[in-house]
Short mmCIF file of C-alpha atoms in Angstrom, two decimals:
data_model
loop_
_atom_site.label_atom_id
_atom_site.label_comp_id
_atom_site.label_asym_id
_atom_site.label_seq_id
_atom_site.Cartn_x
_atom_site.Cartn_y
_atom_site.Cartn_z
CA MET A 1 168.76 107.30 68.62
CA ALA A 2 165.64 107.41 66.46
CA ILE A 3 167.47 105.50 63.72
CA LEU A 4 168.50 102.81 66.21
CA ILE A 5 164.90 102.43 67.36
CA TRP A 6 163.70 102.07 63.78
CA VAL A 7 166.40 99.48 63.07
CA LEU A 8 165.36 97.49 66.15
CA VAL A 9 161.68 97.73 65.17
CA PHE A 10 162.53 96.53 61.67
CA LEU A 11 164.60 93.60 62.95
CA PHE A 12 161.89 92.59 65.42
CA GLY A 13 159.26 92.81 62.69
CA ALA A 14 161.37 90.72 60.32
CA TYR A 15 161.97 88.12 63.04
CA ALA A 16 158.26 87.95 63.88
CA ALA A 17 157.40 87.66 60.19
CA LEU A 18 159.87 84.79 59.78
CA CYS A 19 158.33 82.98 62.75
CA ALA A 20 154.85 83.49 61.33
CA PHE A 21 156.00 82.23 57.94
CA TYR A 22 157.25 78.92 59.33
CA TRP A 23 154.18 78.56 61.55
CA LEU A 24 151.81 79.00 58.62
CA PHE A 25 153.71 77.13 55.90
CA GLN A 26 155.62 74.41 57.74
CA GLU A 27 153.65 71.68 55.97
CA ARG A 28 155.31 72.72 52.71
CA PHE A 29 158.71 71.94 54.18
CA ILE A 30 157.85 68.83 56.17
CA PHE A 31 155.53 67.20 53.63
CA VAL A 32 156.87 67.69 50.10
CA ARG A 33 153.87 66.17 48.37
CA PHE A 34 153.49 65.10 44.75
CA ARG A 35 149.89 64.43 43.81
CA LEU A 36 148.70 61.90 41.28
CA LYS A 37 145.38 61.74 39.48
CA PRO A 38 143.13 58.83 40.53
CA SER A 39 143.47 57.53 36.97
CA TYR A 40 147.28 57.43 37.08
CA MET A 41 148.65 54.03 36.02
CA PHE A 42 151.69 52.72 37.90
CA THR A 43 154.22 50.81 35.80
CA PHE A 44 156.18 48.68 38.26
CA THR A 45 157.43 45.32 37.01
CA ALA A 46 156.58 43.49 40.24
CA PRO A 47 152.96 42.32 40.69
CA PHE A 48 150.92 44.74 42.79
CA GLU A 49 147.41 45.79 43.71
CA GLU A 50 146.05 49.23 44.52
CA ARG A 51 144.36 49.41 47.91
CA TRP A 52 141.94 52.06 49.16
CA THR A 53 140.37 52.89 52.50
CA LYS A 54 138.41 55.82 53.88
CA ALA A 55 139.27 57.52 57.17
CA PRO A 56 136.53 58.59 59.62
CA ASP A 57 136.93 62.21 58.51
CA GLY A 58 136.24 61.21 54.91
CA ALA A 59 139.87 61.25 53.71
CA GLU A 60 140.50 58.86 50.83
CA LEU A 61 143.68 56.89 51.52
CA HIS A 62 145.61 54.95 48.89
CA GLY A 63 148.38 52.38 48.98
CA LEU A 64 150.11 49.71 46.91
CA TYR A 65 150.36 46.05 47.87
CA PHE A 66 153.25 44.20 46.19
CA LYS A 67 153.16 40.40 46.10
CA ALA A 68 156.12 38.07 46.52
CA GLU A 69 156.23 34.43 45.51
CA ALA A 70 155.53 32.22 48.54
CA PRO A 71 155.85 35.11 51.03
CA ARG A 72 156.97 34.38 54.58
CA GLY A 73 155.70 37.73 55.83
CA VAL A 74 154.87 41.31 54.92
CA VAL A 75 156.70 44.62 55.26
CA LEU A 76 154.63 47.71 56.06
CA TYR A 77 156.76 50.49 54.55
CA PHE A 78 156.35 54.14 55.54
CA HIS A 79 158.25 56.25 53.02
CA GLY A 80 160.09 59.56 53.27
CA ASN A 81 158.73 63.08 53.05
CA THR A 82 159.24 63.74 49.34
CA GLY A 83 157.37 62.39 46.33
CA SER A 84 154.69 59.72 46.17
CA LEU A 85 154.39 56.00 45.51
CA ARG A 86 155.34 56.67 41.91
CA ARG A 87 158.85 57.19 43.31
CA TRP A 88 158.84 54.96 46.37
CA GLY A 89 157.17 51.91 44.88
CA SER A 90 160.42 50.71 43.32
CA ARG A 91 161.82 50.19 46.85
CA ALA A 92 159.53 47.17 47.21
CA THR A 93 161.82 45.01 45.07
CA ARG A 94 164.46 44.58 47.78
CA PHE A 95 161.88 43.05 50.13
CA LEU A 96 160.16 40.95 47.48
CA LYS A 97 163.49 39.28 46.70
CA LEU A 98 163.74 38.36 50.37
CA GLY A 99 160.38 36.62 50.36
CA HIS A 100 158.13 39.34 51.76
CA ASP A 101 155.01 41.02 50.49
CA VAL A 102 155.19 44.80 50.78
CA PHE A 103 152.47 47.30 51.56
CA MET A 104 153.22 50.98 51.00
CA PRO A 105 150.67 53.66 51.86
CA ASP A 106 150.80 57.22 50.57
CA TYR A 107 150.16 59.83 53.27
CA ARG A 108 147.36 62.37 53.04
CA GLY A 109 147.96 64.67 50.09
CA TYR A 110 150.58 62.36 48.59
CA GLY A 111 149.96 60.53 45.32
CA LYS A 112 146.34 59.45 45.09
CA SER A 113 145.62 59.91 48.80
CA ARG A 114 143.50 62.86 49.80
CA GLY A 115 142.73 64.51 53.12
CA LYS A 116 143.76 67.31 55.46
CA LEU A 117 147.16 67.04 57.11
CA ASP A 118 147.11 66.60 60.88
CA GLU A 119 149.53 64.59 63.02
CA VAL A 120 146.82 62.82 65.00
CA ALA A 121 145.02 61.87 61.78
CA LEU A 122 148.26 60.65 60.18
CA HIS A 123 148.94 58.30 63.08
CA ALA A 124 145.34 57.08 62.91
CA ASP A 125 145.82 56.39 59.19
CA ALA A 126 148.88 54.26 59.96
CA GLU A 127 146.87 52.29 62.52
CA ARG A 128 144.08 51.85 59.99
CA TRP A 129 146.45 50.30 57.44
CA TYR A 130 147.95 48.04 60.10
CA GLN A 131 144.50 46.73 60.97
CA GLU A 132 143.98 45.97 57.28
CA LEU A 133 147.15 43.86 57.24
CA LEU A 134 146.05 42.02 60.38
CA LYS A 135 143.07 40.69 58.43
CA ARG A 136 145.53 38.58 56.44
CA TRP A 137 148.73 38.37 58.45
CA PRO A 138 149.43 37.51 62.12
CA GLU A 139 151.52 40.12 63.93
CA GLU A 140 154.53 37.83 64.19
CA ARG A 141 154.84 37.97 60.40
CA ILE A 142 154.56 41.75 60.03
CA ILE A 143 157.66 43.94 59.90
CA ILE A 144 157.22 47.70 60.24
CA TYR A 145 159.72 49.74 58.23
CA GLY A 146 160.15 53.51 58.48
CA ARG A 147 162.26 55.68 56.21
CA SER A 148 163.16 59.20 57.44
CA LEU A 149 159.78 60.95 57.97
CA GLY A 150 158.16 57.52 57.88
CA THR A 151 159.95 56.56 61.09
CA GLY A 152 157.70 59.07 62.84
CA PHE A 153 154.76 56.78 62.04
CA ALA A 154 156.60 53.47 62.34
CA VAL A 155 157.79 53.84 65.95
CA PRO A 156 154.42 54.74 67.56
CA LEU A 157 152.71 52.03 65.53
CA ALA A 158 155.21 49.40 66.68
CA ALA A 159 154.80 50.64 70.26
CA ALA A 160 151.05 50.04 70.06
CA HIS A 161 151.47 46.48 68.78
CA ARG A 162 153.98 43.64 68.74
CA PRO A 163 155.15 43.08 65.16
CA ARG A 164 158.04 40.79 64.24
CA GLY A 165 160.42 43.72 64.04
CA LEU A 166 160.88 47.45 63.59
CA ILE A 167 163.38 48.69 60.98
CA LEU A 168 164.27 52.39 60.94
CA GLU A 169 166.30 53.99 58.16
CA SER A 170 167.63 57.49 58.90
CA PRO A 171 165.30 58.08 61.89
CA PHE A 172 164.96 60.95 64.34
CA ALA A 173 164.18 60.91 68.06
CA ASN A 174 161.58 63.62 67.54
CA PHE A 175 160.95 66.36 65.02
CA ILE A 176 161.78 69.05 67.55
CA GLU A 177 165.42 68.04 67.27
CA VAL A 178 165.22 68.12 63.48
CA ALA A 179 163.65 71.59 63.61
CA ARG A 180 166.47 72.77 65.87
CA HIS A 181 168.92 71.62 63.19
CA TYR A 182 167.30 73.99 60.66
CA LEU A 183 165.71 76.74 62.77
CA SER A 184 168.04 77.16 65.73
CA ILE A 185 167.69 80.97 65.75
CA LEU A 186 163.89 80.76 65.95
CA PRO A 187 161.60 79.57 68.80
CA TYR A 188 161.19 76.26 66.98
CA ARG A 189 159.46 74.55 69.90
CA LEU A 190 156.63 77.08 69.70
CA ILE A 191 156.52 77.11 65.91
CA LEU A 192 156.46 73.37 65.26
CA ARG A 193 153.01 71.76 64.99
CA TYR A 194 154.30 68.27 64.15
CA PRO A 195 156.54 67.11 67.02
CA PHE A 196 156.50 63.38 66.06
CA ARG A 197 157.64 62.16 69.49
CA SER A 198 159.23 58.86 68.51
CA ASP A 199 161.41 59.15 71.61
CA LYS A 200 158.40 58.78 73.90
CA ALA A 201 156.93 55.95 71.83
CA MET A 202 160.21 54.02 71.71
CA LEU A 203 160.03 53.50 75.47
CA ARG A 204 157.00 51.25 74.88
CA VAL A 205 158.35 49.19 71.95
CA LYS A 206 158.49 45.45 72.65
CA CYS A 207 159.74 44.04 69.32
CA PRO A 208 163.35 43.88 67.99
CA VAL A 209 164.59 47.26 66.74
CA TYR A 210 167.09 47.82 63.91
CA ILE A 211 168.38 51.33 63.19
CA PHE A 212 170.39 52.37 60.12
CA HIS A 213 171.94 55.84 59.92
CA GLY A 214 174.77 57.66 58.16
CA LYS A 215 177.19 59.86 60.10
CA ARG A 216 177.27 62.37 57.25
CA ASP A 217 173.48 62.68 57.01
CA PRO A 218 172.81 66.40 56.36
CA VAL A 219 169.02 66.07 56.65
CA VAL A 220 168.49 64.17 59.91
CA PRO A 221 171.44 64.52 62.32
CA TYR A 222 173.13 61.28 63.32
CA ALA A 223 173.02 62.35 66.99
CA THR A 224 169.23 62.24 67.09
CA ALA A 225 169.23 58.65 65.81
CA LEU A 226 171.73 57.69 68.51
CA ARG A 227 169.45 59.17 71.15
CA LEU A 228 166.51 57.21 69.78
CA TYR A 229 168.59 54.04 69.92
CA SER A 230 169.46 54.71 73.57
CA LEU A 231 165.74 54.76 74.41
CA VAL A 232 165.03 51.21 73.27
CA PRO A 233 164.00 49.30 76.42
CA ALA A 234 166.81 47.26 77.98
CA ASP A 235 164.96 43.96 77.57
CA VAL A 236 164.36 44.52 73.84
CA HIS A 237 166.79 43.30 71.18
CA ARG A 238 168.33 46.27 69.38
CA GLU A 239 170.98 46.81 66.70
CA MET A 240 172.51 50.06 65.46
CA PHE A 241 174.12 50.12 62.02
CA THR A 242 176.32 53.19 61.60
CA PHE A 243 177.73 54.13 58.20
CA ALA A 244 180.72 56.40 58.71
CA LYS A 245 180.53 57.82 55.18
CA GLY A 246 176.79 57.42 54.76
CA TYR A 247 174.46 60.28 53.88
CA HIS A 248 170.65 60.42 53.93
CA ASN A 249 169.72 58.61 50.73
CA ASP A 250 172.57 56.20 50.03
CA LEU A 251 172.50 53.61 52.83
CA ALA A 252 170.84 50.89 50.73
CA GLN A 253 173.86 50.93 48.40
CA TYR A 254 176.16 49.56 51.10
CA GLY A 255 176.89 45.85 51.22
CA ARG A 256 176.54 45.89 55.01
CA PHE A 257 173.03 47.30 54.68
CA LYS A 258 172.07 44.56 52.21
CA ARG A 259 173.57 41.80 54.34
CA ALA A 260 171.82 43.05 57.45
CA MET A 261 168.50 43.31 55.65
CA HIS A 262 168.89 39.77 54.33
CA ARG A 263 169.55 38.46 57.84
CA ILE A 264 166.70 40.39 59.45
CA LEU A 265 164.13 39.29 56.90
CA THR A 266 165.19 35.69 56.30
CA GLU A 267 166.49 34.43 59.65
CA PRO A 268 164.44 33.87 62.82
CA ALA A 269 163.94 37.00 64.88
CA PRO A 270 165.76 37.15 68.25
CA GLY A 271 163.81 35.06 70.72
CA GLU A 272 161.73 33.48 67.96
CA ALA A 273 161.34 29.73 68.12
CA VAL A 274 162.88 27.91 65.16
CA LYS A 275 160.41 25.56 63.52
CA PRO A 276 161.78 22.06 62.80
CA SER A 277 162.25 21.31 59.11
#
């Protein structure tokens, strides 16, 4: 009996320690950050400028602005959870070829950006960059694009404004569902400090929504993207692009992805008046 009690105490202690571990160190799993020195020189072939802004809490925020020839609009691109703009900057080319400038911010602690991680602050940073774009571009020429983790910033931002469109690649309805995918044996709802409730924000989105997701995605379950899609308001144009053999990082390789992106970025948005030539 004494041995059984000790075994139970050990198991309870191990379980509690595991919960504490994920509570304390969850940022290391959610935000896989690669820092760059302020002096780091990017080597992209496309023309670009480095942009800086300072948040109210003193955080130094950095981004890259890529310039297209005779742009018809701009794409605000929120990247995934791993790396920095050194990796993600090359993604700008696909939008530049379709006649759009591209602005990519690095989140706090990523690349040259500095600052303490906090979900409220991260959303405020996204709003700050959007306001910067509004100084040059009208909303009807801004497209918000979110990739994986970046969809957690893209959806609430689109809900707060009325951009030309919202494009989501490998999105989740909320991060609670993603946590359940990895931590189902733990009280993940209590542990998680970054819920990223895109599901609640999607109910307020007023612009066209385009969702791309692979059925074989091992990182963000396909089911959570379907649920997010179901929450798009009934009077809002929405399209769901499902890739039966698609994973998490390969969707852009598909011809259907490229054709859809070409149509979304070069043709009039649903409900948009066509200007006479």
